[in-house]
Tab-separated table of C-alpha atoms in Angstrom:
chain	number	residue	atom	x	y	z
A	725	MET	CA	139.481	115.879	-24.626
A	726	LEU	CA	137.861	115.333	-21.298
A	727	LYS	CA	139.660	116.306	-18.060
A	728	LYS	CA	138.386	116.184	-14.423
A	729	VAL	CA	139.858	118.457	-11.721
A	730	PHE	CA	138.609	118.437	-8.149
A	731	ALA	CA	137.425	121.477	-5.967
A	732	SER	CA	135.249	121.789	-2.945
A	733	ALA	CA	132.137	123.999	-1.729
A	734	VAL	CA	131.424	124.813	1.771
A	735	PHE	CA	127.907	124.462	3.371
A	736	GLY	CA	127.520	125.278	7.020
A	737	VAL	CA	130.968	124.357	8.482
A	738	GLU	CA	131.232	121.231	6.303
A	739	ALA	CA	132.800	120.767	2.851
A	740	SER	CA	131.540	118.802	-0.242
A	741	THR	CA	133.800	117.756	-3.015
A	742	ILE	CA	133.147	119.154	-6.448
A	743	THR	CA	134.178	117.515	-9.643
A	744	VAL	CA	134.945	119.960	-12.389
A	745	GLU	CA	134.710	118.208	-15.845
A	746	VAL	CA	136.210	120.175	-18.787
A	747	ASN	CA	135.442	119.009	-22.166
A	748	VAL	CA	137.110	120.624	-25.357
A	749	ASP	CA	135.677	119.861	-28.603
A	750	LYS	CA	135.163	121.049	-32.067
A	751	GLY	CA	133.336	124.149	-32.785
A	752	ILE	CA	133.423	127.469	-30.835
A	753	GLY	CA	131.833	128.670	-27.528
A	754	TYR	CA	132.365	128.650	-23.706
A	755	HIS	CA	129.572	127.016	-21.677
A	756	LEU	CA	129.785	126.831	-17.944
A	757	VAL	CA	126.944	124.700	-16.293
A	758	GLY	CA	126.237	123.248	-12.673
A	759	LEU	CA	124.608	125.981	-10.804
A	760	PRO	CA	127.494	128.594	-10.596
A	761	ASP	CA	126.726	131.909	-9.207
A	762	ASN	CA	127.858	135.282	-10.888
A	763	ALA	CA	131.325	135.427	-9.585
A	764	ILE	CA	131.915	132.040	-11.097
A	765	LYS	CA	130.298	133.034	-14.512
A	766	GLU	CA	132.686	136.019	-14.501
A	767	SER	CA	135.704	133.776	-14.126
A	768	ASN	CA	136.280	133.117	-17.823
A	769	TYR	CA	137.554	136.785	-18.088
A	770	ARG	CA	139.841	136.458	-15.037
A	771	ILE	CA	141.131	133.178	-16.631
A	772	ALA	CA	141.574	134.475	-20.114
A	773	ALA	CA	143.816	137.381	-18.747
A	774	ALA	CA	145.733	135.407	-16.233
A	775	LEU	CA	146.706	132.592	-19.008
A	776	GLN	CA	147.682	135.442	-21.472
A	777	ASN	CA	149.914	136.800	-19.002
A	778	ASN	CA	151.624	133.662	-18.601
A	779	ASN	CA	152.031	132.739	-22.249
A	780	TYR	CA	148.873	130.465	-22.306
A	781	LYS	CA	145.542	131.138	-23.781
A	782	ILE	CA	141.926	129.711	-23.664
A	783	PRO	CA	141.760	127.598	-27.131
A	784	GLY	CA	139.226	128.996	-29.659
A	785	LYS	CA	137.201	125.847	-29.463
A	786	LYS	CA	133.946	124.768	-27.844
A	787	ILE	CA	134.583	124.333	-24.214
A	788	THR	CA	131.951	122.884	-21.910
A	789	ILE	CA	132.432	122.869	-18.289
A	790	ASN	CA	130.285	120.936	-15.806
A	791	MET	CA	130.543	121.514	-11.982
A	792	ALA	CA	129.195	118.171	-10.362
A	793	PRO	CA	126.950	117.643	-8.458
A	794	ALA	CA	125.020	119.874	-10.801
A	795	ASP	CA	122.137	120.469	-8.536
A	796	LEU	CA	124.272	121.747	-5.759
A	797	ARG	CA	124.859	125.583	-5.920
A	798	LYS	CA	128.386	126.687	-6.119
A	799	GLU	CA	129.260	130.388	-5.216
A	800	GLY	CA	132.380	132.513	-5.081
A	801	SER	CA	135.670	133.057	-7.065
A	802	ALA	CA	137.612	130.169	-5.303
A	803	TYR	CA	137.315	128.026	-8.401
A	804	ASP	CA	139.340	130.236	-10.982
A	805	LEU	CA	142.493	128.239	-10.557
A	806	THR	CA	140.519	124.727	-10.779
A	807	LEU	CA	138.803	125.966	-14.016
A	808	ALA	CA	142.053	127.175	-15.593
A	809	ILE	CA	144.301	124.025	-14.888
A	810	GLY	CA	141.232	122.151	-16.287
A	811	ILE	CA	141.020	124.165	-19.392
A	812	LEU	CA	144.919	123.828	-20.007
A	813	ALA	CA	144.737	120.011	-19.367
A	814	ALA	CA	141.811	119.256	-21.567
A	815	SER	CA	143.286	121.353	-24.521
A	816	ASN	CA	146.684	119.483	-24.172
A	817	GLN	CA	148.590	122.741	-23.445
A	818	ILE	CA	150.041	121.146	-20.470
A	819	GLU	CA	150.732	117.442	-19.153
A	820	ALA	CA	148.522	116.675	-16.284
A	821	GLU	CA	149.035	112.859	-15.256
A	822	HIS	CA	148.154	113.034	-11.622
A	823	LEU	CA	145.574	115.764	-11.697
A	824	GLU	CA	142.971	113.681	-9.913
A	825	ASP	CA	145.197	113.189	-6.876
A	826	TYR	CA	144.924	116.861	-5.965
A	827	LEU	CA	142.240	119.155	-4.820
A	828	ILE	CA	142.933	122.622	-6.566
A	829	MET	CA	141.436	125.700	-5.354
A	830	GLY	CA	142.225	129.624	-5.733
A	831	GLU	CA	141.193	132.961	-7.046
A	832	LEU	CA	143.176	134.396	-9.836
A	833	SER	CA	144.147	138.023	-10.330
A	834	LEU	CA	144.592	139.252	-13.884
A	835	ASP	CA	148.503	138.793	-13.633
A	836	GLY	CA	148.013	134.874	-12.616
A	837	SER	CA	148.962	135.524	-8.870
A	838	LEU	CA	146.373	134.047	-6.354
A	839	GLN	CA	144.002	135.683	-3.841
A	840	PRO	CA	143.006	133.860	-0.504
A	841	ILE	CA	139.890	131.629	-0.362
A	842	LYS	CA	137.289	131.136	2.333
A	843	GLY	CA	136.818	128.067	4.238
A	844	ALA	CA	140.335	126.433	3.745
A	845	LEU	CA	140.246	124.472	6.750
A	846	PRO	CA	136.978	122.294	6.364
A	847	ILE	CA	137.979	121.755	2.538
A	848	ALA	CA	141.064	120.281	3.857
A	849	VAL	CA	139.390	117.975	6.358
A	850	LYS	CA	137.189	116.800	3.620
A	851	ALA	CA	140.197	116.337	1.161
A	852	ARG	CA	141.919	114.216	3.741
A	853	GLU	CA	138.633	112.091	4.128
A	854	GLU	CA	138.133	111.625	0.359
A	855	GLY	CA	141.847	110.330	0.130
A	856	PHE	CA	143.381	113.084	-1.813
A	857	LYS	CA	147.260	113.103	-1.766
A	858	GLY	CA	147.560	117.029	-1.891
A	859	PHE	CA	145.629	120.257	-1.662
A	860	ILE	CA	147.049	123.123	-3.817
A	861	LEU	CA	145.860	126.599	-2.765
A	862	PRO	CA	146.885	130.235	-2.195
A	863	LYS	CA	149.831	130.663	0.172
A	864	GLN	CA	147.880	132.818	2.453
A	865	ASN	CA	145.721	130.182	3.439
A	866	ALA	CA	148.432	127.293	3.468
A	867	LYS	CA	148.997	127.513	7.314
A	868	GLU	CA	145.272	127.133	7.964
A	869	ALA	CA	144.936	124.154	5.862
A	870	ALA	CA	148.333	122.444	6.988
A	871	ILE	CA	146.617	122.026	10.501
A	872	VAL	CA	145.026	118.891	8.873
A	873	ASP	CA	147.535	116.096	9.350
A	874	ASP	CA	147.950	113.140	6.716
A	875	LEU	CA	147.473	115.633	3.797
A	876	LYS	CA	150.115	117.513	1.647
A	877	VAL	CA	149.356	121.088	1.638
A	878	TYR	CA	151.061	123.279	-1.183
A	879	GLY	CA	150.681	127.002	-0.862
A	880	VAL	CA	151.527	128.678	-4.150
A	881	ASP	CA	151.823	132.448	-5.177
A	882	ASN	CA	151.100	132.201	-9.063
A	883	ILE	CA	149.344	130.050	-11.607
A	884	SER	CA	152.896	129.434	-13.082
A	885	GLN	CA	153.844	127.429	-10.362
A	886	VAL	CA	151.002	125.148	-10.659
A	887	ILE	CA	151.512	124.728	-14.385
A	888	ASN	CA	155.288	124.027	-13.917
A	889	HIS	CA	154.357	121.475	-11.302
A	890	PHE	CA	152.186	119.369	-13.641
A	891	ASP	CA	153.755	120.124	-16.814
A	892	LYS	CA	157.639	120.280	-16.151
A	893	GLY	CA	157.785	118.225	-12.835
A	894	GLU	CA	158.847	121.091	-10.717
A	895	ALA	CA	158.335	120.286	-7.083
A	896	LEU	CA	156.035	122.526	-5.123
A	897	GLU	CA	157.093	123.490	-1.602
A	898	GLN	CA	154.915	121.699	1.080
A	899	THR	CA	153.748	123.770	4.047
A	900	ILE	CA	154.262	121.943	7.375
A	901	ILE	CA	153.396	123.234	10.571
A	902	ASN	CA	153.585	121.595	13.923
A	903	THR	CA	149.938	121.934	15.150
A	904	ARG	CA	150.550	121.220	18.887
A	905	GLU	CA	153.720	123.569	19.120
A	906	GLU	CA	151.668	126.333	17.320
A	907	PHE	CA	148.782	125.739	19.670
A	908	TYR	CA	150.740	125.947	22.978
A	909	LYS	CA	152.949	128.775	21.939
A	910	SER	CA	150.477	131.662	22.546
A	911	LEU	CA	148.335	130.006	25.508
A	912	GLU	CA	150.328	131.699	28.174
A	913	PHE	CA	150.435	135.247	26.946
A	914	PRO	CA	146.930	136.733	26.933
A	915	GLU	CA	146.464	140.192	24.924
A	916	PHE	CA	144.402	141.745	27.873
A	917	ASP	CA	145.407	141.060	31.454
A	918	PHE	CA	143.346	141.447	34.672
A	919	ALA	CA	146.691	143.026	36.113
A	920	ASP	CA	145.870	146.030	34.220
A	921	VAL	CA	142.529	146.634	36.067
A	922	LYS	CA	142.724	148.912	39.276
A	923	GLY	CA	140.585	148.187	41.961
A	924	GLN	CA	137.108	146.338	41.311
A	925	GLU	CA	138.066	143.182	43.502
A	926	SER	CA	134.504	142.163	43.920
A	927	ILE	CA	133.953	142.372	40.239
A	928	LYS	CA	136.995	140.347	39.250
A	929	ARG	CA	135.761	137.796	41.819
A	930	CYS	CA	132.408	137.635	40.040
A	931	MET	CA	134.231	137.196	36.630
A	932	GLU	CA	136.289	134.343	38.123
A	933	ILE	CA	132.997	132.685	39.086
A	934	ALA	CA	131.438	133.143	35.895
A	935	ALA	CA	134.486	131.750	34.088
A	936	ALA	CA	134.729	128.684	36.328
A	937	GLY	CA	131.087	127.717	35.826
A	938	GLY	CA	130.619	128.925	32.183
A	939	HIS	CA	127.782	131.435	33.646
A	940	ASN	CA	126.309	134.103	31.502
A	941	ILE	CA	126.814	137.617	33.413
A	942	ILE	CA	125.522	141.142	33.089
A	943	LEU	CA	127.436	144.084	34.561
A	944	ILE	CA	125.566	147.141	35.558
A	945	GLY	CA	127.156	150.288	36.300
A	946	PRO	CA	127.528	154.218	35.323
A	947	PRO	CA	129.753	155.139	32.440
A	948	GLY	CA	133.443	154.846	32.985
A	949	SER	CA	133.187	152.387	35.631
A	950	GLY	CA	135.122	149.646	33.889
A	951	LYS	CA	132.626	147.457	32.286
A	952	THR	CA	133.911	147.032	29.030
A	953	MET	CA	137.495	146.750	30.343
A	954	LEU	CA	136.617	143.936	32.540
A	955	ALA	CA	134.626	141.990	29.949
A	956	LYS	CA	137.517	142.339	27.302
A	957	ARG	CA	139.748	140.566	29.943
A	958	LEU	CA	137.356	137.392	30.391
A	959	PRO	CA	138.804	135.245	27.766
A	960	SER	CA	142.225	135.617	29.444
A	961	ILE	CA	141.007	133.776	32.420
A	962	LEU	CA	138.938	131.133	30.735
A	963	PRO	CA	140.396	127.720	30.723
A	964	PRO	CA	142.768	127.199	27.741
A	965	MET	CA	141.129	125.617	24.631
A	966	THR	CA	141.587	121.957	23.963
A	967	LEU	CA	143.020	120.989	20.615
A	968	HIS	CA	139.306	119.801	19.567
A	969	GLU	CA	137.830	123.201	20.587
A	970	ALA	CA	140.606	125.222	18.794
A	971	LEU	CA	140.009	123.045	15.572
A	972	GLU	CA	136.183	123.576	15.840
A	973	THR	CA	136.600	127.312	16.377
A	974	THR	CA	139.057	127.934	13.587
A	975	LYS	CA	136.874	125.966	11.265
A	976	ILE	CA	133.794	128.466	11.792
A	977	HIS	CA	136.169	131.430	11.332
A	978	SER	CA	137.736	129.734	8.240
A	979	VAL	CA	134.354	129.656	6.531
A	980	VAL	CA	133.954	133.593	6.806
A	981	GLY	CA	137.498	134.142	6.052
A	982	ARG	CA	138.516	135.427	9.387
A	983	VAL	CA	141.634	133.319	10.176
A	984	LYS	CA	144.791	135.280	10.145
A	985	ALA	CA	147.492	134.103	7.407
A	986	ASP	CA	150.254	134.068	9.851
A	987	SER	CA	148.507	131.981	12.783
A	988	GLY	CA	146.806	128.876	11.189
A	989	LEU	CA	145.262	127.454	14.297
A	990	MET	CA	143.231	129.789	16.654
A	991	SER	CA	144.599	129.120	20.129
A	992	GLN	CA	142.995	132.107	21.922
A	993	ARG	CA	139.195	131.965	22.857
A	994	PRO	CA	137.284	134.375	20.554
A	995	PHE	CA	135.978	137.591	21.926
A	996	ARG	CA	133.272	138.889	19.667
A	997	SER	CA	131.669	142.595	20.566
A	998	PRO	CA	129.140	143.305	17.934
A	999	HIS	CA	127.572	146.955	17.849
A	1000	HIS	CA	123.977	147.589	19.008
A	1001	THR	CA	122.712	148.316	15.492
A	1002	ILE	CA	123.333	144.690	14.473
A	1003	SER	CA	120.579	143.000	12.663
A	1004	ASN	CA	119.211	139.693	13.978
A	1005	VAL	CA	120.623	137.726	10.638
A	1006	ALA	CA	124.058	139.052	11.472
A	1007	LEU	CA	123.743	137.917	15.241
A	1008	VAL	CA	122.490	134.446	14.633
A	1009	GLY	CA	123.602	133.638	11.176
A	1010	GLY	CA	121.559	133.313	7.822
A	1011	GLY	CA	121.138	135.119	4.547
A	1012	SER	CA	120.251	133.710	1.148
A	1013	TYR	CA	123.443	131.641	1.357
A	1014	PRO	CA	123.599	131.114	5.069
A	1015	GLN	CA	126.822	132.251	7.064
A	1016	PRO	CA	127.779	131.905	10.732
A	1017	GLY	CA	126.586	134.953	12.650
A	1018	GLU	CA	128.300	136.673	15.596
A	1019	ILE	CA	127.152	133.945	18.051
A	1020	SER	CA	128.855	131.119	16.122
A	1021	LEU	CA	131.959	133.191	15.678
A	1022	SER	CA	132.111	133.387	19.464
A	1023	HIS	CA	131.757	129.651	19.824
A	1024	ASN	CA	134.012	128.479	22.616
A	1025	GLY	CA	134.518	132.137	23.756
A	1026	VAL	CA	132.868	135.203	24.819
A	1027	LEU	CA	130.013	137.140	23.153
A	1028	PHE	CA	130.027	140.710	24.569
A	1029	LEU	CA	126.847	142.706	24.337
A	1030	ASP	CA	127.863	146.161	25.401
A	1031	GLU	CA	124.791	148.831	26.369
A	1032	LEU	CA	122.166	145.755	26.192
A	1033	PRO	CA	118.953	147.892	26.174
A	1034	GLU	CA	120.182	149.690	23.088
A	1035	PHE	CA	119.952	146.450	21.056
A	1036	LYS	CA	116.664	145.826	19.473
A	1037	ARG	CA	114.373	143.715	21.263
A	1038	GLU	CA	113.642	141.153	18.350
A	1039	VAL	CA	117.613	140.842	17.938
A	1040	LEU	CA	117.792	139.849	21.693
A	1041	GLU	CA	114.976	137.544	21.523
A	1042	VAL	CA	116.418	135.315	18.716
A	1043	MET	CA	119.289	134.638	21.161
A	1044	ARG	CA	117.068	132.877	23.526
A	1045	GLN	CA	116.990	129.582	21.739
A	1046	PRO	CA	120.914	129.338	20.863
A	1047	LEU	CA	121.450	130.176	24.509
A	1048	GLU	CA	119.526	127.037	25.555
A	1049	ASP	CA	120.539	124.685	22.720
A	1050	ARG	CA	124.059	125.786	22.195
A	1051	GLU	CA	123.769	125.495	18.653
A	1052	VAL	CA	121.534	127.295	15.778
A	1053	THR	CA	119.859	125.844	13.006
A	1054	ILE	CA	119.242	127.767	9.790
A	1055	SER	CA	116.460	126.267	7.285
A	1056	ARG	CA	116.107	126.998	3.764
A	1057	ALA	CA	113.733	125.580	1.269
A	1058	LYS	CA	116.333	123.341	-0.307
A	1059	PHE	CA	118.816	122.757	2.702
A	1060	THR	CA	119.325	123.059	6.492
A	1061	VAL	CA	122.714	124.213	8.053
A	1062	THR	CA	123.521	124.027	11.805
A	1063	TYR	CA	126.225	126.046	13.413
A	1064	PRO	CA	127.769	125.692	16.791
A	1065	SER	CA	127.078	128.491	19.280
A	1066	SER	CA	128.284	127.427	22.849
A	1067	PHE	CA	129.335	130.779	24.135
A	1068	MET	CA	129.562	132.801	27.359
A	1069	LEU	CA	127.462	135.846	27.270
A	1070	VAL	CA	128.705	139.008	28.911
A	1071	ALA	CA	126.294	141.898	28.763
A	1072	SER	CA	126.714	145.370	30.043
A	1073	MET	CA	124.256	148.066	30.696
A	1074	ASN	CA	123.972	151.578	32.211
A	1075	PRO	CA	121.352	151.423	35.244
A	1076	SER	CA	119.229	154.152	33.854
A	1077	PRO	CA	119.109	156.279	30.564
A	1078	SER	CA	121.098	158.937	32.194
A	1079	GLY	CA	123.494	156.220	33.231
A	1080	TYR	CA	123.871	157.442	36.906
A	1081	PHE	CA	121.015	155.750	38.727
A	1082	ASN	CA	123.177	153.842	41.430
A	1083	ASP	CA	126.163	156.489	41.622
A	1084	PRO	CA	125.716	158.290	44.921
A	1085	ASP	CA	127.507	161.360	43.839
A	1086	ALA	CA	125.494	161.941	40.625
A	1087	PRO	CA	122.269	163.874	40.287
A	1088	LEU	CA	119.089	161.721	39.497
A	1089	THR	CA	117.786	162.751	36.148
A	1090	SER	CA	115.535	159.872	35.135
A	1091	SER	CA	111.858	159.508	36.326
A	1092	PRO	CA	110.667	156.022	37.612
A	1093	ALA	CA	108.526	155.734	34.606
A	1094	GLU	CA	111.702	156.454	32.325
A	1095	MET	CA	113.819	153.711	34.373
A	1096	GLN	CA	110.801	151.136	33.934
A	1097	ARG	CA	110.783	151.793	30.187
A	1098	TYR	CA	114.468	151.604	29.906
A	1099	MET	CA	114.791	148.326	31.788
A	1100	GLY	CA	111.642	147.108	30.125
A	1101	LYS	CA	113.767	146.750	26.857
A	1102	ILE	CA	115.054	143.524	28.286
A	1103	SER	CA	112.816	140.686	28.414
A	1104	GLY	CA	112.292	138.453	31.359
A	1105	PRO	CA	113.120	135.321	29.442
A	1106	LEU	CA	116.597	136.595	28.503
A	1107	LEU	CA	117.536	137.935	31.922
A	1108	ASP	CA	116.356	134.145	33.000
A	1109	ARG	CA	119.267	132.829	30.933
A	1110	ILE	CA	121.761	135.257	32.721
A	1111	ASP	CA	123.029	133.544	35.919
A	1112	ILE	CA	125.041	136.425	37.505
A	1113	HIS	CA	123.987	140.103	37.765
A	1114	ILE	CA	126.484	142.514	39.370
A	1115	GLU	CA	126.619	146.155	40.143
A	1116	VAL	CA	129.895	147.861	39.097
A	1117	THR	CA	130.716	151.082	40.921
A	1118	PRO	CA	133.129	153.597	39.638
A	1119	VAL	CA	136.724	153.165	40.804
A	1120	PRO	CA	137.793	155.879	43.562
A	1121	PHE	CA	140.911	158.028	42.663
A	1122	GLU	CA	143.048	156.383	45.361
A	1123	LYS	CA	142.838	153.096	43.614
A	1124	LEU	CA	143.348	154.455	40.061
A	1125	SER	CA	146.697	156.164	41.239
A	1126	GLU	CA	147.905	153.090	42.955
A	1127	GLU	CA	151.198	151.692	41.782
A	1128	ARG	CA	150.504	148.172	42.833
A	1129	LYS	CA	149.386	145.716	39.981
A	1130	GLY	CA	146.393	143.541	40.507
A	1131	GLU	CA	146.463	139.739	39.949
A	1132	SER	CA	147.377	138.586	36.790
A	1133	SER	CA	145.026	136.656	34.372
A	1134	VAL	CA	147.482	133.636	34.299
A	1135	ASP	CA	147.206	133.092	38.240
A	1136	ILE	CA	143.322	133.351	38.122
A	1137	ARG	CA	143.058	131.162	35.185
A	1138	LYS	CA	144.837	128.316	37.276
A	1139	ARG	CA	142.136	128.369	39.937
A	1140	VAL	CA	139.312	128.638	37.062
A	1141	THR	CA	140.877	125.568	35.305
A	1142	LYS	CA	141.215	123.511	38.569
A	1143	ALA	CA	137.449	124.285	39.151
A	1144	ARG	CA	136.454	123.175	35.781
A	1145	GLU	CA	138.424	120.018	36.159
A	1146	PHE	CA	136.175	118.986	39.142
A	1147	GLN	CA	133.083	119.721	37.019
A	1148	THR	CA	134.318	117.664	33.904
A	1149	LYS	CA	134.911	114.800	36.199
A	1150	ARG	CA	131.367	115.178	37.931
A	1151	PHE	CA	129.752	115.280	34.614
A	1152	SER	CA	131.835	112.577	32.647
A	1153	GLU	CA	128.712	110.440	32.314
A	1154	LEU	CA	126.705	113.167	30.811
A	1155	GLU	CA	126.805	113.940	27.052
A	1156	ASN	CA	125.609	117.559	26.846
A	1157	VAL	CA	126.608	118.843	30.404
A	1158	HIS	CA	130.260	119.764	30.802
A	1159	TYR	CA	130.224	122.802	33.280
A	1160	ASN	CA	127.892	123.930	35.946
A	1161	ALA	CA	125.870	126.510	33.812
A	1162	GLN	CA	124.670	123.704	31.567
A	1163	MET	CA	122.960	121.952	34.573
A	1164	GLY	CA	119.250	121.133	34.187
A	1165	VAL	CA	116.819	120.822	37.145
A	1166	LYS	CA	117.752	117.015	37.518
A	1167	GLN	CA	121.581	117.628	37.855
A	1168	ILE	CA	120.995	120.660	40.315
A	1169	ARG	CA	118.852	118.487	42.690
A	1170	GLU	CA	121.541	115.718	42.562
A	1171	TYR	CA	124.593	118.027	42.829
A	1172	CYS	CA	123.256	121.277	44.925
A	1173	LYS	CA	121.949	119.712	48.170
A	1174	LEU	CA	121.806	121.893	51.001
A	1175	ASP	CA	121.755	121.370	54.727
A	1176	GLU	CA	119.094	122.910	56.990
A	1177	ALA	CA	120.907	125.890	57.891
A	1178	SER	CA	121.545	126.814	53.965
A	1179	LEU	CA	118.012	126.100	53.203
A	1180	GLY	CA	116.980	128.443	55.835
A	1181	LEU	CA	119.355	131.086	54.580
A	1182	LEU	CA	118.077	130.945	51.146
A	1183	LYS	CA	114.548	130.890	52.181
A	1184	SER	CA	114.780	134.118	54.220
A	1185	ALA	CA	116.809	135.834	51.558
A	1186	MET	CA	114.226	134.833	48.905
A	1187	GLU	CA	111.630	136.353	51.146
A	1188	ARG	CA	113.354	139.436	52.478
A	1189	LEU	CA	114.943	140.391	49.182
A	1190	ASN	CA	111.803	139.403	47.102
A	1191	LEU	CA	113.688	137.248	44.725
A	1192	SER	CA	111.819	135.746	42.001
A	1193	ALA	CA	111.370	131.986	41.674
A	1194	ARG	CA	113.683	131.812	38.619
A	1195	ALA	CA	116.496	133.026	40.798
A	1196	TYR	CA	116.253	129.867	42.945
A	1197	ASP	CA	118.021	127.544	40.253
A	1198	ARG	CA	120.478	130.192	39.283
A	1199	ILE	CA	121.564	130.847	42.816
A	1200	LEU	CA	122.162	127.014	43.335
A	1201	LYS	CA	124.195	126.725	39.948
A	1202	VAL	CA	126.416	129.811	41.075
A	1203	SER	CA	126.849	128.405	44.573
A	1204	ARG	CA	128.062	125.007	43.225
A	1205	THR	CA	130.779	126.918	41.380
A	1206	ILE	CA	131.863	128.924	44.186
A	1207	ALA	CA	131.948	125.599	46.267
A	1208	ASP	CA	134.132	124.114	43.218
A	1209	LEU	CA	136.544	126.964	43.287
A	1210	GLU	CA	137.104	126.272	47.147
A	1211	GLY	CA	137.548	122.497	46.377
A	1212	SER	CA	134.515	121.836	48.532
A	1213	GLU	CA	132.328	118.725	48.042
A	1214	THR	CA	129.229	120.135	49.358
A	1215	VAL	CA	127.531	123.531	48.882
A	1216	GLN	CA	127.601	125.260	52.116
A	1217	GLY	CA	125.900	128.540	53.629
A	1218	SER	CA	128.838	130.803	52.761
A	1219	HIS	CA	128.656	129.757	49.215
A	1220	ILE	CA	124.715	130.483	49.181
A	1221	SER	CA	125.175	133.810	50.756
A	1222	GLU	CA	127.686	135.085	48.143
A	1223	ALA	CA	125.611	133.620	45.315
A	1224	ILE	CA	122.509	135.654	46.601
A	1225	GLN	CA	124.514	138.823	46.234
A	1226	TYR	CA	124.811	138.138	42.477
A	1227	ARG	CA	121.163	138.558	41.792
A	1228	SER	CA	120.719	142.338	41.546
A	1229	LEU	CA	117.997	142.630	38.836
A	1230	ASP	CA	115.632	140.223	40.716
A	1231	ARG	CA	115.259	142.677	43.631
A	1232	GLU	CA	112.460	145.195	43.959
A	1233	GLY	CA	113.286	148.755	42.824
A	1234	TRP	CA	115.129	147.369	39.663
A	1235	LEU	CA	112.593	145.519	37.366
A	1236	GLY	CA	108.978	145.549	38.067
């Protein structure tokens, strides 16, 4: 007897429906075809034990299972439940009238309980598109899949619940979550708060400007000056994610199985901080079966690279194209996948190998040649994509011991959100520009017009501080954001002079 059960495979951040055809015939043998990987080939051992422990069995007949489309590679252990239900239905051990109305997925333990799967959200999106009435999957993934409306999601703990549902008509418990309520619940309570940071008022201001315009930023300062502490708090002042951004971000994290079982939808912007020993594949994504890398996991959030010169040069170079295009395309012989990667880059570094180059109280232990070699690890084209360079100095004892709390992230976020609203309105006609950091030359000329006095100020600053030509556009972009934070229609001299301060690495004495 032939039975069809439906499952799904994830490629990139999209899912494709897989039809599992199970045929039980006279004879003996177990044949699994349709490009399964080793994890799927091993499933018959897990299925046999799970059925045995729940008083069912794999029939001693010829079982042929085809996973269609047969030319699409299937991987992972998430098809165990699909195959097990297919075998029971095809061998008439259970009644299964409405089997084709459901998408069924889950990894089986030997006692029949279910383990979580990866990619539950993109699979649920596809199930709704294809018109399935319900999606049966492990309970740990139910909240994540229930984000998708107009699809009944049933989280189950054990294969026996699924068998009883089809065979005895026992109703499964539907998982229902109010997506909007879940989403807005945790918006106002950031995990890290700027109120915890003592002193560093100028750096906080810098962070606020970076958040308001979506600018990449690099912090340069000696060890212990608070670079990491400040970077960790940046997501808390970014504008709240829209529902669309939250879904997009959750989808990517779902593919790699990083969504927490109790949360479902991700409402906080991601913050990723990879170690400097990371490989370029782990950073941008890839592998023989491509997976999203760190830059895609930080989509709509922040990617923090601590100790930037310690990263391998080729690792940093592969980031240049995703920083410009805000997506990364991975090509293989048979297919191509594209992952979104629109993130804010926050980097930090010591000013010299010893760490104390610009600390007035510390001894100088690095020679100019060592300094040059250390700074030379970061290429000009990468620095070119970083709008704000700021020097962080250690916090004096008086500030550290102060009882007074700093301004909270929620207050700073209000100003940032207001500035972003100006930008959304300004760029509403443009498809690929949403905030100031994304402006091209054409938009800079249009929206960053300067009066004579401001032009004169910028000209003299560039000559006196020996700023490079590439700093020119960056200064204009940052000054446009400073003007937006003040609610100013035009870019004025005060905005330009503040933006000029944020180009430390372009000055002579830093990079040759």
